[in-house]
Structure formats: C-alpha cells, structure tokens
Amino acid sequence: MGAIYLLIMMINMPRQLASQILSHVNQLILGKEHQVKLALTCLLAKGHLLIEDLPGMGKTTLAHGLAQSLGMSYQRIQFTSDLLPADIVGLSIFDPKTQQFSLHKGPIFSQLLLADEINRASPKAQSALLEAMEEHQVSIDGHSHQLPEPFFVIATQNPVFHAGTYPLPESQLDRFMMKIAIGFPDADAEKVLLQNSTSRFEQPPLSAMVDNAQLEKMMAAVQAVHCSDAIIDYVIRLCQFTREEGFTGQALSPRASKSLVNSAKAWAFIEGREHVIPDDVQAIFISVTEHRIGQQVSGQQSLAQQVIEQVAVVAS
Amino acid sequence: MWVAVLVNFLMLAPQLSVAFLVLNSLLLIIFMQGFRYPILKSRRLVNVFTVVGALLLIILSKQLGLMLTMVNLLVFSHVMKLFEQNHQRDFYVFNLLSLMVLATAMIFHQSLWFFLLFMVLLIISLLPLLNYQRQTTSVGNQQRWPSFTGVKPYIGLLTKLLTVSIPLAIFLFFIFPRLQPFAAIPQAKMAKTGLSDSVNVGDISQLVQSNELAFQVEFASPRSSHQPLYWRALVMEHFDGSTWQSAEHSPRLRAIFRTKQHYLEYIESQEPQPLFTGNAINYQVFVQPNYQQFLFALDVARPQSTAIQRLADNTLIAPRPISQKFAYEVSSYPKLTMSPELSSLSNTVNLSLPEESNPRLRVLAKNLVEKYQNRPNSQALIIDEVLSKIRQDSFYYTLSPSLLTGDRLDQFFFDTQEGFCVHYASSFTFLMRAAGIPARLVTGYLGGDYHEQGNFYSIYQKDAHAWAEVWLPEKGWTRVDPTAAVSPERVEQGIDAALAQEQSLLNPGFLANARWLDPVTLLRIQAAFELIDYQWTKYIVGFSSKKQSKLLQQLFGEQQYWKVALAVALTLAIIFAVFYLIITLNQEKKTVSVQEKYYRRLQQLIKKEALPTSLQGELDSPSMTVRRYCVLLSLHFSPLEEQLEQFYTTYEALQYQPLTLTQSNEKKAQLLANVKQIAELLKGVRY
C-alpha cells in the first residue's frame, strides 16, 4: 500500500506544486488569480510572456514573484532608447593583465529575463533579445554561447504614451506565446493592498517552491497531457476561421496553433487534468492569439473573442 | 517471433544442405541467447555471418541446383532478418518472409496433414502482425516490439479475418489459372524406398517391409473379376548374372541406344502395336512422389492423360520425375495380346544370358528341352514342369534368405531354395531363356488394400513384387508368376498374409505394443486417415488445369471463356463493392460518435424546457462547451447538478481521453444511463 501511495504522490506531485506556486504568487499580487495562472501556463508551456499594461499595475511584481517561486536565476533589464545589444548579451573586454579578451556575459545569461518596457529600446536592441528568444543562444564576437535552460523572457510594455517608443512589429510579437494584461484590482483587493503598507523591498523575498529538476519534471508532465483528435480539430477550426476571406485580422500561423495546443495542455495540467478539453483552449485562446490577430477597434469586442464565439466546439 | 522462424525453418529442414542447417541453428541459438548477452547481437558478428552464409551458398550452389539454392537462401535470410529489426518496415519484411517460407514449404509437402500443420503455422505467422497492428493503433506512433502477450485478445479478430479470407481463397482456388511450375521442382537424387530401376538377386529388400503408400487407384466401375492386380512398372530384359536391368544397359546395346526411350522407340517401329479395342477397364491412379519417372498400370494399358507416354514394353512413363502428388487416367485392355510378333532384336535380347553362368540351371533347361522336344505346345509344357517343380520341391518363401554369391541362381534353385519374388522370378526367367523361350523380368506391385468407404485401392511399398513374362507364339508376352507357385497366399491375400507367421516370430512390431488399442480398431483408424488423405489428394492436390477447365465448362458452357472472365470480373467487382460499402458506412457512422449523439439528445431535452431567452441564447452559442453547458444548466436546474456533472465528465472522458475499448464501452453505457436519468428528473421538475 505504501508503495502505491508513494506512486500516486509521485504522479500528482507536479500538479500539487503548480497549485502551490500559484497560491504563493497570489499572495504577492492580490486579486489577479487568472492572470497569474495564465503567466504560469505560458512558462510551463515553454513560451515567452509579454505583459502589456499601464505603469504601476504590478507587471514587474508578477515577473519577480514567478521567477522567485520557480527558483530560477533572474535578471532584469530596463530598456531605454540608448540601450545597445552588448548591454543585453554581454561583450568581450581586453584585460591588460592577461593580455587577452575576456567575456563579460550580459544579463541575458539567466533563466528568467525581465525586459522592462521593451518597446522603448531601439529595434537593434529589440532584435538582439528576440533572436536569443528564438534560438536560445547568443553570438558574441563570432562565438555562439548557449543560454541556460530553461530560458524565459517576460517582457513588459506600455500600451499608451507612445512618444519615443518603437512598437514591436507583428513578426516579433509572434515570438511571444502569450500577451496578457493585468488590469486594475477590484476594490477589495486594493483595500488589502493599501492596508499592507510595506513596499516590495521590505517584504521578505519569496522562497523558491521548486528546483530546476522539479521544474523540468513539470514541463515534461505538461507535454504528456493527452490532446485528443477532437481538440486538435477544434484548434484547427479556430485557426482556419482566421484564415478565411472576410476575416479582418491577421491569420493565425502554424506557430500560433502549436502555441495554442501547448498552452492548452499546460492549462489542463494546472487545472489538474490529464487531458485537454475545449474549455482549456477557450481559456487561453485570447491571450495566445490577440497579439497575433491584431488590435481591436476601441469600443468593440476583440477579434479573438469573435473567433472563439463563432467557431463551433463540436464539429457539425 | 523466433518461434515462427524455428518452426518454418524446421519445415524446410529436409531441403536444406547440412552446412546451412548448422549455420541456421547456430544463428537461432545466438539470437535467443542475445536477450541475455547483447554482445552476441553486435553488428560485426551479424556481418561475419552474412559473409559466411553468402560464401557457403556460392560454394554449394552448383551441387544444389537453382531451386534448392534459392530455398537455402530464403531460409537463411529469414533467420538473418531476425537480427535486423530496426524499423517498422523490417518487421513487415520479416513477416512476409515467414509467409514466403511457408509457401515454399508447401511445394515439398502436400499431404493433408501437412496442410493442416501449415494452417496452424500460418496463424502463428499472422499473430505478430495482428499484435503489432493493434499496438501501433492504440499507443500511437510509439515503436514497440510486439511480444506474445497472449493469444486470447486476437482470437476474435483472427477468426473474423480468416472467415472473410477463406471464401476468397476457395474462389481463387477454383478460378485462378493453374500455372505450369516455372522452376522445376527439385529432382532430388534422394534415395527413396520403392522400386528401383535395377534388381539385384542377392540383396535383402528393405522395401518389402515399408508401410509407405506408393499409389492409390480408383476404378471407374466396380471390378467384376477378382483377378490379382499386377501393377506393371518396369520391364527388365538384361541380366548380368546378379542384376536385372532394362535392355539398353547390356554392353552391346549401350553403344547403340542412349536411353530406354531410344531403345523402345526402335522396338515400337519393329513390332506391331496393339489396336486398342475390346473391353477396357478405366481407372485413375494417384501416385505419391517417388522421384522416379515410371508409372503403374495393369496389362496392356493406354494412358488417357496426354502428359503420359506409353512405351513399347507396355509400361507408362511420366514426362519428369514425380516430385509432387500426381494423378493420371488409364484404360487397360486385359484381353489384348502384348506383342503378338516379336522383333528379332527383342528376341535376341530376351534370350541372351551371361556366358558360362549358372551351369546347373542350363543343364536343367537342356534336359527339359530334350524331354519335350517333339511335343506340340512344348513351351507350355516346359513352363508347367518348372512351376510344378517349384511347387513340389522344398522351396520356401521368406524375406530374409541367405546371401548368394557366385552362380547365385544355381545356388538358390538347387541349394538354399529359400527366397522371395526376385529369386523365383529371376531363376524362372533364366531357365526359360536357357530353354530358348524369350522371357523377361517385370517389376511392379501386386495387390492393394481395398477401402470400401472410398471405393479405392491403396498400394504400399511393401506390395512391391517381381514376376516373369514369357513370349509365346500367338499369345504374345504372357505373365507367369513363379512366386505364386511357392506362396499362393502372397498372390491371393497379399504380402501380410504371406509374412504373418514370420513377422509374429521375428518382429512383434508396433501393433503388438499398442495393447490398449485392439488391432482391428487401429486398422479402422488407419483406414479412415487414408480415406481422408485420398480424398484430399484426389480433389485438392489433383485439381489440375484440365479439371479446372472442365469445371468452368460445366458452369459456363463449352469454350465460353469470355463468360468465365465476365463472371470472375463481376464476382470480384461485387466483392469489392460490398467491401467498399461496408467501409464507407462504418466511416459515416463514425462521424457522429455516441457521445455526440447523447449530447444532442440532452440538448433536445433542454430545448423543450421553458428557459429564459438569454440563457437559451447563451446555451445555443456555437462556442458552448459541454462542460460550460452543463454548469450553466445546473445553475438553473439545481436538482440536476449531480447528474449534469456526471454527464460532462463522462462525455469528456469519451471525447478527450485515451480509453481502452472496454473502458469506452463502459462510459458509453454510463452516458446513456445519465441522459435517461436527466430526462426522468426533468419530468419531475416540470410536474
């Protein structure tokens, strides 16, 4: 009996860890359970996350909390218009003592990189980061350097105040698996927030909930979640809908459909299921596709929302 | 899997050369040990074996001939393929090879029992394929090696497949054109027991004791007379003092006639050949493979099958050595005279004797000739005298006579006076020749066991016999069996009766050991087996192209080949059409799965309810998932909450979870029960 119990524990362990991480981070950002869950989903599906919201909404706090509770090495870059690629990836510096060039690794050599206000940097600096996101390696002076595994980027950007920014082109937005907005807290959450007057720096740092091995185990468990043909057909129908004539947004790429399936798996995993159901796909659909399909016209339902409402879950 | 290899390889073992037997067994052992010691499966070792096998094959190919070389190659590659199992493709190739080896084995073994064995082997060979198919379909693309986890789950599928394929196989058996064997079946030089083309007077025949079946005969009409059946096979006209052989072996004729056929063609041109008139006995003969060319017939025989040639000495000959079961039809004319006129060559041959041998027999012949010199019918009188001498003297019929040397026939006739048919026939023929009467030795079979149920005769190797033929003016070649004079039982009741006493003394035998079965039952069982085997040979193995065309003619009329073609095409078209229909119907069924059907039923049930329009509108949205649908509903119909939750979990399990067949059947039943429950509860809510 003991052995069987242990076995069940082993199987369930990653799931329990996921809910523990969630509750951990939720202590930090109050009243944003859904957004935190989406962020964790994105990381477990091995995707990069773009957080878009107004200043002071807790973007950085979320990224920070996630990195800490996942036990990953963490670096932050504040993007500015005069940021150079070398400031991100690092550079070789001549050392007069040894008469040799020695490599000074940039902040990108970490497991989780927070790129704050990514749209403030020049396209050159942006693309240095985006290349690293895709290839998981950087080139310094003609030598390739492997980035640590796992490697995540959480980028933030400001949707308003566009003066002096370089908006990310669609092709580069596509590299982010999800884009989420945090939104204003409700009155209750804000009240609690204000009652706890301590600032982030005064709070004790969050302890790591998992080590690297456990994190990898969790990601493997996400890959093993069963995705039936019915789900895949549903995802395909969703994507086909955006590719039809008369659809005003951008069509979804196969990379987008792959991201859909992967993040639906991660969502199902966090929900505690071993198989994906259409509700999982619907839960992550808007976050995964909105930045790919395109901006909504203000005052109207977003295009991604329209897609999800018009495509039948069960093929007729 | 290696089981299939082992069995297949054993099936063909008699056809393999010794070197390959050793090599293949070695490979199999290595393969089996390889599970424990992976070093043995190394690439290099396999390569070494490949090279060794190829070299062996090259060396042996001349000795073996094309066909056997190919068989060796096939079995060798089959065993070698065990070591190369990396892809799905290899697995399929291996199984196809198994089937190929089986088909090859069928060339060599054609009896019913082997056929049944082959069916079992076929099923064994098909099992891994089924297993593999099932595993790949259930576990997705994962490459897993099939193992015999148990036959049980496949019995259903296997029976289904076999029942579908057997009618097709039978249909093709009757319709598919019979091809002439493109590669001659190996005419092995295997020494089989049976009649041989020379008869030595000194040796003890093993043949007589062999219970092996030689051939079977079915008479067209029941035999009226009970004349003993003398199945002529070979005529031997040359005697060198110890051995009888056919005429062209004599030193003088050897230079002129290269083969028996040459000699007999010449004789045919010299002698008038019979006009086949009068009463004929028609019968069909089913010969077991004996790797010889001679065939069997009674008296003056005329073959009805075109492939068979009749020779001038009234024996029949097959176009090639008989390596498969073979059937032919013959008419015999017992009233006809064999060679009413004797050609001079034939006369000389049938009077010639080895010089200065057996002086005592020569003297006896001389005396007899002098005694009856002036009597009419002197030849008949001489024959009678010799036969009565054999009958009255202390001659003794035995299968284990003393060995003879020197003037063997003299020794036998005057000293030992014990022997079997060859001794009596040889001495008699010698005496006749010495007395100036043309005589020759004929070998063949005598008698046969009659099977009442099947109305056929079985002739065994133990029925082999030798007798004499003498040429008398006006009567032609006349059969004289001196063995009949010493042992009438041999002729009238068969070899078993003649040997009954001797065997009971010498050899208790298998029958006596099996005490729990009384001999009569045993004989009956044996007869039943033989009957089945006979029918098998007659109807299945013997289904020749001639019989096939006959059948087709009966079905479709004379020479109407287009009708046959049309019928075949139509039948095949119908089969495929039905097949196609079944498949498409199945697919259409699949598009609406059971769970979707029940979900629709639930939707229809809900539609009947008076719901707020906003809720109904939300429920009808295409993006509504089953889970959300049920959750929304349970907010409205709180008593149904439990059932609705159960409904969506079951539905999701069916639609989105990997399930085994039994699990999914369970869930389907559960879902149906659930829908019914909800319907009941809804009624309760309404009233």
Tab-separated table of N, CA and C in Angstrom, chain B residues 1-17 20-22 24-26 28-29 32 71-72 74-76 78-79 98 101-102 104-106 108-109 114 117-118 121 124:
chain	number	residue	atom	x	y	z
B	1	MET	N	8.440	-14.541	-31.682
B	1	MET	CA	8.714	-14.359	-33.104
B	1	MET	C	9.698	-15.411	-33.596
B	2	TRP	N	10.721	-15.627	-32.759
B	2	TRP	CA	11.692	-16.634	-33.188
B	2	TRP	C	11.045	-17.999	-33.258
B	3	VAL	N	9.914	-18.145	-32.572
B	3	VAL	CA	9.207	-19.426	-32.639
B	3	VAL	C	8.784	-19.694	-34.085
B	4	ALA	N	8.239	-18.652	-34.697
B	4	ALA	CA	7.806	-18.782	-36.086
B	4	ALA	C	8.976	-19.159	-36.972
B	5	VAL	N	10.115	-18.523	-36.698
B	5	VAL	CA	11.293	-18.818	-37.516
B	5	VAL	C	11.703	-20.266	-37.352
B	6	LEU	N	11.749	-20.675	-36.098
B	6	LEU	CA	12.195	-22.036	-35.806
B	6	LEU	C	11.306	-23.046	-36.525
B	7	VAL	N	10.007	-22.852	-36.411
B	7	VAL	CA	9.085	-23.807	-36.996
B	7	VAL	C	9.213	-23.812	-38.512
B	8	ASN	N	9.251	-22.618	-39.080
B	8	ASN	CA	9.367	-22.533	-40.529
B	8	ASN	C	10.650	-23.182	-41.019
B	9	PHE	N	11.685	-22.953	-40.253
B	9	PHE	CA	12.993	-23.446	-40.642
B	9	PHE	C	13.007	-24.965	-40.539
B	10	LEU	N	12.323	-25.513	-39.534
B	10	LEU	CA	12.247	-26.972	-39.418
B	10	LEU	C	11.431	-27.561	-40.554
B	11	MET	N	10.425	-26.845	-41.001
B	11	MET	CA	9.582	-27.344	-42.099
B	11	MET	C	10.417	-27.627	-43.335
B	12	LEU	N	11.369	-26.747	-43.558
B	12	LEU	CA	12.157	-26.885	-44.781
B	12	LEU	C	13.465	-27.641	-44.542
B	13	ALA	N	13.651	-28.091	-43.301
B	13	ALA	CA	14.930	-28.711	-42.963
B	13	ALA	C	15.363	-29.804	-43.941
B	14	PRO	N	14.459	-30.704	-44.386
B	14	PRO	CA	14.917	-31.752	-45.291
B	14	PRO	C	15.470	-31.203	-46.600
B	15	GLN	N	15.080	-29.995	-46.955
B	15	GLN	CA	15.534	-29.447	-48.225
B	15	GLN	C	16.855	-28.689	-48.091
B	16	LEU	N	17.261	-28.453	-46.846
B	16	LEU	CA	18.450	-27.634	-46.650
B	16	LEU	C	19.695	-28.502	-46.673
B	17	SER	N	20.797	-27.887	-47.080
B	17	SER	CA	22.048	-28.630	-47.014
B	17	SER	C	22.544	-28.596	-45.568
B	20	PHE	N	23.989	-25.415	-44.030
B	20	PHE	CA	23.041	-24.370	-43.676
B	20	PHE	C	22.220	-24.743	-42.462
B	21	LEU	N	21.968	-26.033	-42.332
B	21	LEU	CA	21.269	-26.470	-41.120
B	21	LEU	C	22.044	-26.049	-39.900
B	22	VAL	N	23.360	-26.319	-39.940
B	22	VAL	CA	24.205	-25.978	-38.808
B	22	VAL	C	24.226	-24.472	-38.610
B	24	ASN	N	22.158	-22.111	-39.590
B	24	ASN	CA	20.896	-21.519	-39.158
B	24	ASN	C	20.598	-21.831	-37.696
B	25	SER	N	20.898	-23.077	-37.299
B	25	SER	CA	20.644	-23.419	-35.898
B	25	SER	C	21.509	-22.560	-34.997
B	26	LEU	N	22.763	-22.365	-35.421
B	26	LEU	CA	23.690	-21.547	-34.663
B	26	LEU	C	23.136	-20.142	-34.517
B	28	LEU	N	20.067	-19.136	-34.702
B	28	LEU	CA	18.888	-19.105	-33.832
B	28	LEU	C	19.296	-19.121	-32.370
B	29	ILE	N	20.272	-19.986	-32.067
B	29	ILE	CA	20.728	-20.065	-30.677
B	29	ILE	C	21.301	-18.719	-30.267
B	32	MET	N	18.584	-16.260	-29.569
B	32	MET	CA	17.889	-16.462	-28.296
B	32	MET	C	18.764	-16.067	-27.124
B	71	VAL	N	16.004	-21.922	-52.086
B	71	VAL	CA	15.349	-22.293	-50.820
B	71	VAL	C	16.291	-22.047	-49.665
B	72	ASN	N	17.549	-22.465	-49.832
B	72	ASN	CA	18.549	-22.238	-48.783
B	72	ASN	C	18.697	-20.760	-48.490
B	74	LEU	N	16.574	-18.407	-49.011
B	74	LEU	CA	15.349	-17.882	-48.394
B	74	LEU	C	15.349	-18.134	-46.891
B	75	VAL	N	15.628	-19.380	-46.523
B	75	VAL	CA	15.573	-19.718	-45.104
B	75	VAL	C	16.674	-18.986	-44.355
B	76	PHE	N	17.841	-18.919	-44.977
B	76	PHE	CA	18.964	-18.225	-44.339
B	76	PHE	C	18.606	-16.760	-44.106
B	78	HIS	N	15.735	-15.471	-43.889
B	78	HIS	CA	14.656	-15.406	-42.897
B	78	HIS	C	15.241	-15.384	-41.492
B	79	VAL	N	16.190	-16.277	-41.255
B	79	VAL	CA	16.810	-16.324	-39.929
B	79	VAL	C	17.608	-15.049	-39.690
B	98	SER	N	8.272	-14.888	-43.593
B	98	SER	CA	7.692	-16.065	-42.933
B	98	SER	C	6.668	-16.723	-43.842
B	101	VAL	N	8.339	-18.413	-46.788
B	101	VAL	CA	8.954	-19.688	-46.401
B	101	VAL	C	7.868	-20.756	-46.291
B	102	LEU	N	6.736	-20.375	-45.737
B	102	LEU	CA	5.627	-21.322	-45.615
B	102	LEU	C	5.182	-21.791	-46.989
B	104	THR	N	6.869	-21.852	-49.659
B	104	THR	CA	7.899	-22.694	-50.241
B	104	THR	C	7.821	-24.105	-49.668
B	105	ALA	N	7.580	-24.177	-48.376
B	105	ALA	CA	7.481	-25.494	-47.744
B	105	ALA	C	6.325	-26.285	-48.353
B	106	MET	N	5.302	-25.582	-48.802
B	106	MET	CA	4.149	-26.269	-49.385
B	106	MET	C	4.497	-26.966	-50.691
B	108	PHE	N	7.026	-28.726	-51.065
B	108	PHE	CA	7.655	-30.002	-50.748
B	108	PHE	C	6.743	-30.956	-49.992
B	109	HIS	N	5.760	-30.395	-49.299
B	109	HIS	CA	4.865	-31.252	-48.529
B	109	HIS	C	3.445	-30.980	-48.958
B	114	PHE	N	0.099	-32.176	-43.546
B	114	PHE	CA	0.993	-31.033	-43.638
B	114	PHE	C	0.194	-29.771	-43.888
B	117	LEU	N	-1.104	-28.579	-40.709
B	117	LEU	CA	0.012	-28.011	-39.967
B	117	LEU	C	0.338	-26.624	-40.485
B	118	PHE	N	0.310	-26.480	-41.809
B	118	PHE	CA	0.618	-25.187	-42.413
B	118	PHE	C	-0.397	-24.132	-42.005
B	121	LEU	N	0.593	-22.969	-38.711
B	121	LEU	CA	1.783	-22.127	-38.820
B	121	LEU	C	1.427	-20.766	-39.385
B	124	ILE	N	0.146	-18.738	-36.709
B	124	ILE	CA	1.245	-18.295	-35.848
B	124	ILE	C	1.988	-17.140	-36.501
